[in-house]
Amino acid sequence: MSDRWDARAWSVLFVLCGAIFLEGIDVAMLNVALPAIRSDLGLSTGMLSGVVSAYVLGYGGFMLLGGRAADLLGRRRMFLFWLGVFLAFSGLGGFATEGWQLLMARFVTGVAAAFMAPAGLSLVTANFSEGPKRNKALLVYAGTAAGGFSLGLVAGGLLTALGWRWVFFAPVILSAVILLAAIPLIKDDAVRERGRFDIAGSVTATGAMLLLAYGVVRLEHPTKGLNWTIASFAVGLVLLAAFVMIERRSAAPLVRLGILRSGPLVRANLGALLFVGSFAGFQFLVTLYLQELRGWSALQTGLAMLVIGIDTVLAPTLTPKLVERFGNVRVIFVGLLLSVAAYALFLPAGLDWAYTLMLPSMVLLGLAFSITYGPLTIAATDGIAEEEHGLAGGLLYTSIQFGMALGISTVSAVNVAAGAGLDGFRTALIVPVAAAVIGSAVTATGLARRTPMPVPAQV
């Protein structure tokens, strides 16, 4: 494969970035539109929470299967097919008149993202040869994903002002453009692993992920249905144990357990879970602080956090130079430390705080995303055989999705336990600080590591 960045290479990267941007902006826009959806459809708080949870369940539950499907069935095939499913069910969500219709649409959209995201990541690694060029491509890709989430907050506010249904219809238009461009541009896979699906592993893994994701989501309501929460975790862990036993004996495992011998991969997944979890929890709390405690509108809230989107500019320009000079792990470590500082600076927040006092946290988070999210994506495939990049992508996005769900659920539970108002908000803010500190400690264990040897697929 040529290392030259010709017009076609840029076009392929643009299309793949468009898809991951679509996934990020879709989630962020919906979060901003939730109050308008509840008001229009008369949804209960439980049903409204379910609309968000349904996507998490679909995404987290099917991600490992999605990563394996990309390796076995073809990255291009999986990417194009599930992009079409994403398009269709996003549109159906816009026509919903009942809560159950929204639940179904969001669940299937989450499943589509679970297959589409690892296929897209592995297409990036397949189209750019290993080294600085692939690293730059991955940094652009990851920066676009993070930018989609931050810009989606503003876009969601604008579209909700026109009508909440546009939050569903706008992704349809964007995904249709991406799909039409992707069909001629993205060629068939250069590398495809031979093998068959591990049916028993797929069933137990998907069941375990669904139940664990459901348990995590239920943490938002610690006093409601506690027995269901405990049962979800218990059965999920039993299925996870069964999954591990099946994979040890399977000739064609869904997840080759030997891949977990890669220190960089394990650190990247733990780092991604804690980094994204801390940010998701912080963003959730700040949204409540600005809208419920300060009375800001959804659009004002989105604009307040817009500066975090500077990562879309810095990730492809500054971060590659930092990675080349200081190494991947050091850059990730500094990014996590910046996030610790960002959350800690918000701890003294008061009801009369001017935006100038919030701005340093937003700027630091933008810098943190710029130099952390992309390098984590690189680290997730560092030393992994190319034919298993779909699996590695599935593991990474599973960690990201679980981190997001865990971050929001934990801060919500702490906020409820600590009581409403400013005191509860400040207490819950300790959770993102602690998560970022732990993420920094995990990353620090890899600061002195040597360049990893590739982990062979047959081990």
Coordinates of N, CA and C in Angstrom, one line a residue, residues 200-404:
A200 N -21.9 -19.5 20.1 CA -22.0 -19.5 21.5 C -21.4 -18.3 22.2
G201 N -20.2 -17.9 21.7 CA -19.5 -16.8 22.2 C -20.3 -15.5 21.9
S202 N -20.9 -15.4 20.7 CA -21.7 -14.2 20.3 C -22.9 -14.1 21.2
V203 N -23.6 -15.2 21.5 CA -24.8 -15.1 22.3 C -24.4 -14.7 23.8
T204 N -23.4 -15.3 24.3 CA -23.1 -15.0 25.7 C -22.5 -13.6 25.8
A205 N -21.6 -13.2 24.9 CA -21.0 -11.9 24.9 C -22.1 -10.8 24.8
T206 N -23.0 -11.0 23.8 CA -24.0 -10.0 23.6 C -25.0 -9.9 24.8
G207 N -25.3 -11.1 25.4 CA -26.2 -11.1 26.5 C -25.5 -10.4 27.7
A208 N -24.2 -10.7 27.9 CA -23.5 -10.1 29.0 C -23.4 -8.6 28.9
M209 N -23.0 -8.2 27.7 CA -22.9 -6.7 27.5 C -24.2 -6.0 27.6
L210 N -25.3 -6.6 27.1 CA -26.6 -6.0 27.3 C -27.0 -5.8 28.8
L211 N -26.8 -6.9 29.5 CA -27.2 -6.9 30.9 C -26.3 -6.0 31.7
L212 N -25.0 -6.0 31.5 CA -24.1 -5.1 32.2 C -24.4 -3.6 31.9
A213 N -24.7 -3.4 30.6 CA -25.0 -2.0 30.2 C -26.3 -1.6 30.8
Y214 N -27.3 -2.5 30.9 CA -28.6 -2.2 31.6 C -28.4 -1.9 33.1
G215 N -27.5 -2.7 33.7 CA -27.2 -2.5 35.1 C -26.6 -1.1 35.3
V216 N -25.6 -0.8 34.5 CA -24.9 0.5 34.6 C -26.0 1.7 34.4
V217 N -26.8 1.6 33.4 CA -27.8 2.6 33.2 C -28.7 2.8 34.4
R218 N -29.1 1.6 35.1 CA -30.0 1.7 36.2 C -29.3 2.3 37.5
L219 N -28.0 2.5 37.5 CA -27.4 3.1 38.6 C -27.8 4.6 38.8
E220 N -28.4 5.1 37.7 CA -28.9 6.5 37.8 C -30.1 6.6 38.8
H221 N -30.7 5.5 39.1 CA -31.9 5.4 40.0 C -31.6 4.4 41.1
P222 N -30.7 4.8 42.0 CA -30.2 3.8 43.0 C -31.3 3.2 44.0
T223 N -32.3 4.0 44.2 CA -33.4 3.5 45.1 C -34.6 2.8 44.4
K224 N -34.5 2.8 43.1 CA -35.7 2.3 42.4 C -35.3 0.9 41.8
G225 N -36.1 -0.1 42.1 CA -35.8 -1.4 41.5 C -34.4 -1.9 41.8
L226 N -33.9 -1.8 43.0 CA -32.5 -2.2 43.3 C -32.3 -3.7 43.0
N227 N -33.3 -4.5 43.2 CA -33.2 -5.9 42.9 C -32.9 -6.2 41.5
W228 N -33.6 -5.4 40.6 CA -33.4 -5.6 39.2 C -31.9 -5.2 38.8
T229 N -31.4 -4.1 39.4 CA -30.1 -3.7 39.1 C -29.1 -4.8 39.5
I230 N -29.2 -5.3 40.7 CA -28.3 -6.3 41.2 C -28.4 -7.6 40.3
A231 N -29.6 -8.0 40.0 CA -29.8 -9.1 39.1 C -29.2 -8.9 37.8
S232 N -29.3 -7.7 37.2 CA -28.7 -7.5 35.9 C -27.2 -7.6 35.9
F233 N -26.5 -7.1 37.0 CA -25.1 -7.3 37.1 C -24.7 -8.7 37.4
A234 N -25.5 -9.4 38.2 CA -25.2 -10.8 38.6 C -25.2 -11.7 37.3
V235 N -26.3 -11.6 36.6 CA -26.5 -12.5 35.4 C -25.5 -12.1 34.4
G236 N -25.3 -10.8 34.2 CA -24.3 -10.3 33.2 C -22.9 -10.9 33.5
L237 N -22.5 -10.8 34.8 CA -21.2 -11.4 35.1 C -21.1 -12.9 34.9
V238 N -22.2 -13.6 35.2 CA -22.2 -15.1 35.0 C -22.1 -15.3 33.5
L239 N -22.8 -14.6 32.6 CA -22.7 -14.8 31.2 C -21.3 -14.4 30.7
L240 N -20.7 -13.4 31.3 CA -19.3 -13.0 31.0 C -18.3 -14.1 31.3
A241 N -18.5 -14.7 32.5 CA -17.6 -15.8 32.9 C -17.8 -17.0 31.9
A242 N -19.1 -17.3 31.5 CA -19.3 -18.3 30.5 C -18.7 -18.0 29.2
F243 N -18.7 -16.7 28.8 CA -18.1 -16.3 27.6 C -16.6 -16.6 27.6
V244 N -16.0 -16.2 28.7 CA -14.5 -16.5 28.8 C -14.2 -18.0 28.6
M245 N -15.0 -18.8 29.3 CA -14.8 -20.3 29.2 C -15.0 -20.8 27.8
I246 N -16.0 -20.2 27.1 CA -16.2 -20.6 25.7 C -15.1 -20.2 24.8
E247 N -14.6 -19.0 25.0 CA -13.6 -18.5 24.1 C -12.3 -19.2 24.3
R248 N -12.0 -19.8 25.5 CA -10.8 -20.5 25.7 C -10.8 -21.8 24.9
R249 N -12.0 -22.4 24.7 CA -12.1 -23.7 24.0 C -12.5 -23.5 22.5
S250 N -12.9 -22.4 22.1 CA -13.3 -22.2 20.7 C -12.2 -22.2 19.7
A251 N -12.4 -22.8 18.6 CA -11.4 -22.8 17.5 C -11.4 -21.5 16.8
A252 N -12.6 -20.8 16.8 CA -12.7 -19.5 16.1 C -13.4 -18.6 17.0
P253 N -12.7 -18.1 18.1 CA -13.4 -17.3 19.1 C -13.8 -15.9 18.6
L254 N -14.9 -15.4 19.2 CA -15.4 -14.1 18.9 C -14.3 -13.1 19.4
V255 N -13.8 -13.2 20.5 CA -12.7 -12.4 21.1 C -11.5 -13.3 21.4
R256 N -10.4 -13.3 20.6 CA -9.3 -14.1 20.9 C -8.7 -13.5 22.2
L257 N -8.7 -14.3 23.3 CA -8.3 -13.7 24.6 C -6.8 -13.3 24.6
G258 N -6.0 -13.9 23.7 CA -4.6 -13.6 23.7 C -4.4 -12.1 23.3
I259 N -5.4 -11.5 22.7 CA -5.2 -10.1 22.3 C -5.1 -9.2 23.6
L260 N -5.6 -9.7 24.7 CA -5.6 -8.9 25.9 C -4.2 -9.0 26.6
R261 N -3.2 -9.7 25.9 CA -1.9 -9.7 26.4 C -1.1 -8.4 26.0
S262 N -1.8 -7.7 25.1 CA -1.2 -6.4 24.7 C -1.4 -5.4 25.7
G263 N -0.3 -5.0 26.4 CA -0.3 -3.9 27.4 C -0.9 -2.6 26.9
P264 N -0.4 -2.1 25.7 CA -0.9 -0.9 25.2 C -2.4 -0.9 24.9
L265 N -2.9 -2.1 24.4 CA -4.3 -2.2 24.2 C -5.1 -2.1 25.5
V266 N -4.7 -2.8 26.5 CA -5.4 -2.8 27.8 C -5.4 -1.4 28.4
R267 N -4.2 -0.8 28.4 CA -4.1 0.6 28.9 C -5.0 1.6 28.1
A268 N -5.0 1.4 26.8 CA -5.8 2.3 26.0 C -7.3 2.2 26.3
N269 N -7.7 0.9 26.5 CA -9.2 0.7 26.7 C -9.5 1.2 28.1
L270 N -8.7 1.0 29.1 CA -9.0 1.5 30.5 C -8.9 3.1 30.5
G271 N -7.9 3.6 29.8 CA -7.8 5.0 29.7 C -9.0 5.7 29.0
A272 N -9.4 5.0 27.9 CA -10.6 5.6 27.1 C -11.8 5.5 28.0
L273 N -12.1 4.4 28.7 CA -13.2 4.3 29.6 C -13.2 5.4 30.6
L274 N -12.1 5.6 31.3 CA -12.1 6.6 32.3 C -12.1 8.0 31.8
F275 N -11.4 8.3 30.7 CA -11.4 9.6 30.1 C -12.8 10.0 29.6
V276 N -13.4 9.2 28.8 CA -14.7 9.5 28.2 C -15.7 9.5 29.3
G277 N -15.6 8.6 30.3 CA -16.6 8.5 31.4 C -16.5 9.8 32.2
S278 N -15.3 10.3 32.5 CA -15.2 11.5 33.3 C -15.8 12.7 32.5
F279 N -15.5 12.8 31.2 CA -16.1 13.9 30.5 C -17.6 13.8 30.4
A280 N -18.1 12.6 30.1 CA -19.6 12.5 30.0 C -20.3 12.9 31.3
G281 N -19.7 12.5 32.4 CA -20.3 12.8 33.7 C -20.2 14.3 33.9
F282 N -19.1 14.9 33.6 CA -18.9 16.4 33.7 C -19.9 17.1 32.8
Q283 N -20.0 16.7 31.6 CA -20.9 17.4 30.7 C -22.4 17.3 31.1
F284 N -22.7 16.1 31.7 CA -24.1 16.0 32.2 C -24.3 16.9 33.4
L285 N -23.4 17.0 34.3 CA -23.5 17.8 35.5 C -23.6 19.3 35.1
V286 N -22.7 19.7 34.2 CA -22.6 21.1 33.8 C -23.9 21.5 33.0
T287 N -24.5 20.6 32.3 CA -25.8 20.9 31.6 C -26.9 21.1 32.6
L288 N -26.9 20.3 33.7 CA -27.9 20.5 34.8 C -27.6 21.8 35.5
Y289 N -26.3 22.1 35.8 CA -26.0 23.3 36.5 C -26.4 24.6 35.7
L290 N -26.1 24.6 34.4 CA -26.4 25.8 33.6 C -27.9 25.9 33.3
Q291 N -28.6 24.8 33.1 CA -30.0 24.9 32.7 C -31.0 24.9 33.9
E292 N -30.7 24.1 34.9 CA -31.6 23.9 36.0 C -31.3 24.9 37.2
L293 N -30.0 25.1 37.4 CA -29.6 25.9 38.5 C -29.4 27.4 38.1
R294 N -29.0 27.6 36.8 CA -28.8 29.0 36.4 C -29.8 29.5 35.4
G295 N -30.7 28.6 34.9 CA -31.8 29.0 34.0 C -31.3 29.3 32.6
W296 N -30.2 28.8 32.1 CA -29.7 29.0 30.8 C -30.6 28.1 29.8
S297 N -30.6 28.6 28.6 CA -31.3 27.8 27.5 C -30.4 26.7 27.0
A298 N -31.0 25.8 26.2 CA -30.2 24.7 25.6 C -29.2 25.2 24.7
L299 N -29.5 26.3 23.9 CA -28.6 26.9 23.0 C -27.5 27.6 23.7
Q300 N -27.8 28.3 24.8 CA -26.7 29.0 25.6 C -25.8 27.9 26.2
T301 N -26.3 26.8 26.6 CA -25.5 25.8 27.2 C -24.6 25.2 26.2
G302 N -25.1 24.9 25.0 CA -24.2 24.4 23.9 C -23.1 25.4 23.5
L303 N -23.5 26.7 23.4 CA -22.5 27.7 23.1 C -21.4 27.8 24.2
A304 N -21.8 27.6 25.4 CA -20.9 27.7 26.5 C -19.8 26.6 26.4
M305 N -20.2 25.5 25.9 CA -19.2 24.3 25.8 C -18.6 24.2 24.4
L306 N -19.0 25.2 23.5 CA -18.5 25.1 22.1 C -17.0 25.1 22.0
V307 N -16.3 25.8 22.9 CA -14.9 26.0 22.9 C -14.2 24.6 23.0
I308 N -14.8 23.6 23.6 CA -14.3 22.3 23.7 C -14.0 21.7 22.3
G309 N -14.8 22.2 21.3 CA -14.6 21.8 19.9 C -13.3 22.2 19.3
I310 N -12.4 22.9 20.0 CA -11.1 23.3 19.4 C -10.3 22.1 19.0
D311 N -10.7 20.9 19.6 CA -10.0 19.7 19.3 C -10.1 19.3 17.8
T312 N -11.1 19.8 17.1 CA -11.3 19.5 15.7 C -10.2 20.2 14.9
V313 N -9.6 21.3 15.4 CA -8.6 22.0 14.7 C -7.2 21.5 15.2
L314 N -7.1 21.3 16.5 CA -5.8 21.0 17.1 C -5.4 19.5 16.9
A315 N -6.4 18.6 16.9 CA -6.1 17.2 16.8 C -5.3 16.8 15.5
P316 N -5.7 17.3 14.4 CA -4.9 16.9 13.2 C -3.7 17.8 12.9
T317 N -3.5 18.9 13.7 CA -2.4 19.8 13.4 C -1.3 19.7 14.5
L318 N -1.7 19.9 15.7 CA -0.8 19.9 16.8 C -0.4 18.5 17.3
T319 N -1.4 17.7 17.5 CA -1.2 16.4 18.1 C -0.2 15.5 17.4
P320 N -0.3 15.4 16.0 CA 0.7 14.5 15.4 C 2.1 14.9 15.7
K321 N 2.4 16.3 15.8 CA 3.8 16.7 16.1 C 4.1 16.3 17.5
L322 N 3.2 16.4 18.4 CA 3.5 16.1 19.8 C 3.7 14.6 19.9
V323 N 2.9 13.7 19.2 CA 3.1 12.3 19.3 C 4.5 11.9 18.7
E324 N 4.8 12.5 17.6 CA 6.1 12.2 16.9 C 7.3 12.6 17.8
R325 N 7.2 13.7 18.6 CA 8.3 14.1 19.4 C 8.4 13.5 20.7
F326 N 7.2 13.3 21.4 CA 7.2 12.8 22.8 C 6.7 11.4 23.0
G327 N 6.1 10.8 21.9 CA 5.5 9.5 22.1 C 4.1 9.5 22.5
N328 N 3.4 8.4 22.1 CA 2.0 8.3 22.3 C 1.6 8.4 23.8
V329 N 2.2 7.6 24.6 CA 1.8 7.5 26.0 C 2.0 8.8 26.8
R330 N 3.1 9.4 26.5 CA 3.3 10.7 27.2 C 2.3 11.8 26.9
V331 N 1.9 11.8 25.6 CA 0.9 12.7 25.2 C -0.4 12.4 25.8
I332 N -0.8 11.1 25.9 CA -2.1 10.7 26.6 C -2.0 11.1 28.0
F333 N -0.9 10.9 28.7 CA -0.8 11.2 30.1 C -1.0 12.7 30.4
V334 N -0.4 13.5 29.6 CA -0.5 15.0 29.8 C -2.0 15.4 29.5
G335 N -2.6 14.8 28.5 CA -4.0 15.1 28.3 C -4.9 14.8 29.4
L336 N -4.7 13.6 30.1 CA -5.5 13.2 31.2 C -5.2 14.2 32.4
L337 N -4.0 14.6 32.6 CA -3.7 15.6 33.6 C -4.4 16.9 33.4
L338 N -4.5 17.3 32.1 CA -5.2 18.5 31.8 C -6.7 18.4 32.1
S339 N -7.3 17.2 31.9 CA -8.7 17.0 32.2 C -8.9 17.0 33.7
V340 N -7.9 16.5 34.5 CA -8.0 16.6 36.0 C -8.1 18.1 36.4
A341 N -7.2 18.9 35.8 CA -7.2 20.3 36.1 C -8.5 21.0 35.7
A342 N -9.0 20.6 34.6 CA -10.3 21.2 34.1 C -11.5 21.0 35.1
Y343 N -11.6 19.7 35.5 CA -12.7 19.4 36.4 C -12.5 20.0 37.8
A344 N -11.2 20.0 38.2 CA -11.0 20.6 39.6 C -11.2 22.1 39.6
L345 N -11.0 22.8 38.5 CA -11.2 24.2 38.5 C -12.7 24.6 38.6
F346 N -13.5 23.6 38.2 CA -15.0 23.8 38.3 C -15.6 23.6 39.6
L347 N -14.8 22.9 40.5 CA -15.4 22.6 41.8 C -15.9 23.7 42.6
P348 N -15.3 24.9 42.6 CA -15.9 26.0 43.4 C -17.1 26.8 42.7
A349 N -17.6 26.2 41.7 CA -18.7 26.9 40.9 C -19.8 27.4 41.8
G350 N -20.3 28.6 41.6 CA -21.4 29.2 42.4 C -22.5 29.6 41.5
L351 N -23.6 30.0 42.1 CA -24.8 30.4 41.3 C -24.6 31.7 40.6
D352 N -23.6 32.5 41.0 CA -23.4 33.8 40.4 C -22.1 33.8 39.6
W353 N -21.6 32.6 39.2 CA -20.3 32.5 38.5 C -20.5 33.2 37.1
A354 N -19.5 34.0 36.7 CA -19.5 34.5 35.3 C -18.9 33.5 34.4
Y355 N -19.2 33.6 33.1 CA -18.7 32.6 32.2 C -17.2 32.7 32.1
T356 N -16.6 33.8 32.4 CA -15.1 33.9 32.3 C -14.5 33.0 33.3
L357 N -15.2 32.6 34.4 CA -14.7 31.7 35.4 C -14.8 30.3 35.0
M358 N -15.8 30.0 34.1 CA -16.0 28.7 33.5 C -15.0 28.4 32.4
L359 N -14.7 29.4 31.7 CA -13.9 29.3 30.4 C -12.6 28.5 30.5
P360 N -11.8 28.7 31.6 CA -10.6 27.9 31.7 C -10.8 26.4 31.7
S361 N -11.9 25.9 32.3 CA -12.2 24.5 32.3 C -12.5 24.1 30.9
M362 N -13.3 24.9 30.2 CA -13.7 24.5 28.8 C -12.5 24.4 27.9
V363 N -11.6 25.4 28.0 CA -10.4 25.5 27.2 C -9.5 24.3 27.5
L364 N -9.3 24.0 28.8 CA -8.5 22.8 29.2 C -9.0 21.5 28.7
L365 N -10.4 21.4 28.7 CA -11.0 20.2 28.2 C -10.8 20.1 26.7
G366 N -10.9 21.2 25.9 CA -10.6 21.2 24.5 C -9.2 20.7 24.2
L367 N -8.3 21.2 25.0 CA -6.9 20.8 24.8 C -6.7 19.3 25.2
A368 N -7.4 18.9 26.3 CA -7.3 17.5 26.7 C -7.8 16.5 25.6
F369 N -9.0 16.9 25.0 CA -9.5 16.1 23.9 C -8.6 16.0 22.8
S370 N -8.0 17.2 22.5 CA -7.1 17.3 21.3 C -5.9 16.3 21.4
I371 N -5.4 16.1 22.6 CA -4.1 15.4 22.7 C -4.3 14.0 23.4
T372 N -5.6 13.6 23.7 CA -5.9 12.4 24.3 C -6.7 11.4 23.5
Y373 N -7.8 11.9 22.9 CA -8.7 11.0 22.3 C -8.0 10.3 21.1
G374 N -7.4 11.0 20.2 CA -6.7 10.4 19.1 C -5.6 9.5 19.4
P375 N -4.6 9.9 20.3 CA -3.6 8.9 20.7 C -4.2 7.6 21.3
L376 N -5.3 7.7 22.1 CA -5.9 6.5 22.6 C -6.3 5.6 21.5
T377 N -6.9 6.2 20.4 CA -7.3 5.4 19.2 C -6.1 4.7 18.6
I378 N -5.0 5.4 18.5 CA -3.7 4.8 18.0 C -3.3 3.6 18.9
A379 N -3.3 3.9 20.2 CA -2.8 2.9 21.1 C -3.7 1.6 21.1
A380 N -4.9 1.8 20.8 CA -5.8 0.6 20.8 C -5.5 -0.4 19.7
T381 N -4.8 0.0 18.7 CA -4.4 -0.9 17.6 C -2.8 -1.1 17.6
D382 N -2.2 -0.5 18.6 CA -0.7 -0.5 18.6 C -0.2 -1.9 18.8
G383 N 0.5 -2.5 17.9 CA 1.1 -3.8 18.0 C 0.1 -5.0 17.7
I384 N -1.1 -4.6 17.2 CA -2.1 -5.6 16.9 C -2.1 -6.0 15.5
A385 N -2.2 -7.3 15.2 CA -2.1 -7.7 13.8 C -3.3 -7.0 13.0
E386 N -3.0 -6.6 11.7 CA -3.9 -5.8 11.0 C -5.3 -6.5 10.8
E387 N -5.3 -7.9 10.6 CA -6.5 -8.6 10.4 C -7.4 -8.6 11.7
E388 N -6.9 -8.1 12.8 CA -7.7 -8.0 14.0 C -8.0 -6.6 14.4
H389 N -7.8 -5.7 13.5 CA -8.1 -4.3 13.8 C -9.6 -4.0 14.1
G390 N -10.5 -4.8 13.4 CA -11.9 -4.7 13.7 C -12.2 -5.1 15.1
L391 N -11.6 -6.2 15.6 CA -11.8 -6.6 17.0 C -11.3 -5.6 17.9
A392 N -10.1 -5.0 17.6 CA -9.5 -4.0 18.5 C -10.4 -2.8 18.6
G393 N -10.9 -2.4 17.4 CA -11.8 -1.3 17.4 C -13.1 -1.5 18.2
G394 N -13.6 -2.8 18.1 CA -14.8 -3.1 18.9 C -14.5 -3.0 20.4
L395 N -13.3 -3.5 20.8 CA -13.0 -3.4 22.2 C -12.9 -1.9 22.6
L396 N -12.3 -1.1 21.8 CA -12.1 0.3 22.2 C -13.5 1.0 22.3
Y397 N -14.4 0.8 21.3 CA -15.7 1.5 21.3 C -16.6 0.9 22.4
T398 N -16.4 -0.3 22.8 CA -17.1 -0.9 23.9 C -16.7 -0.2 25.2
S399 N -15.4 0.0 25.3 CA -14.9 0.8 26.5 C -15.4 2.2 26.5
I400 N -15.4 2.8 25.4 CA -15.9 4.2 25.3 C -17.4 4.3 25.7
Q401 N -18.2 3.4 25.1 CA -19.6 3.4 25.4 C -19.9 3.1 26.9
F402 N -19.2 2.1 27.4 CA -19.4 1.8 28.8 C -18.9 2.9 29.7
G403 N -17.8 3.5 29.3 CA -17.4 4.7 30.1 C -18.4 5.8 30.1
M404 N -19.0 6.1 28.9 CA -20.0 7.2 28.9 C -21.2 6.8 29.8

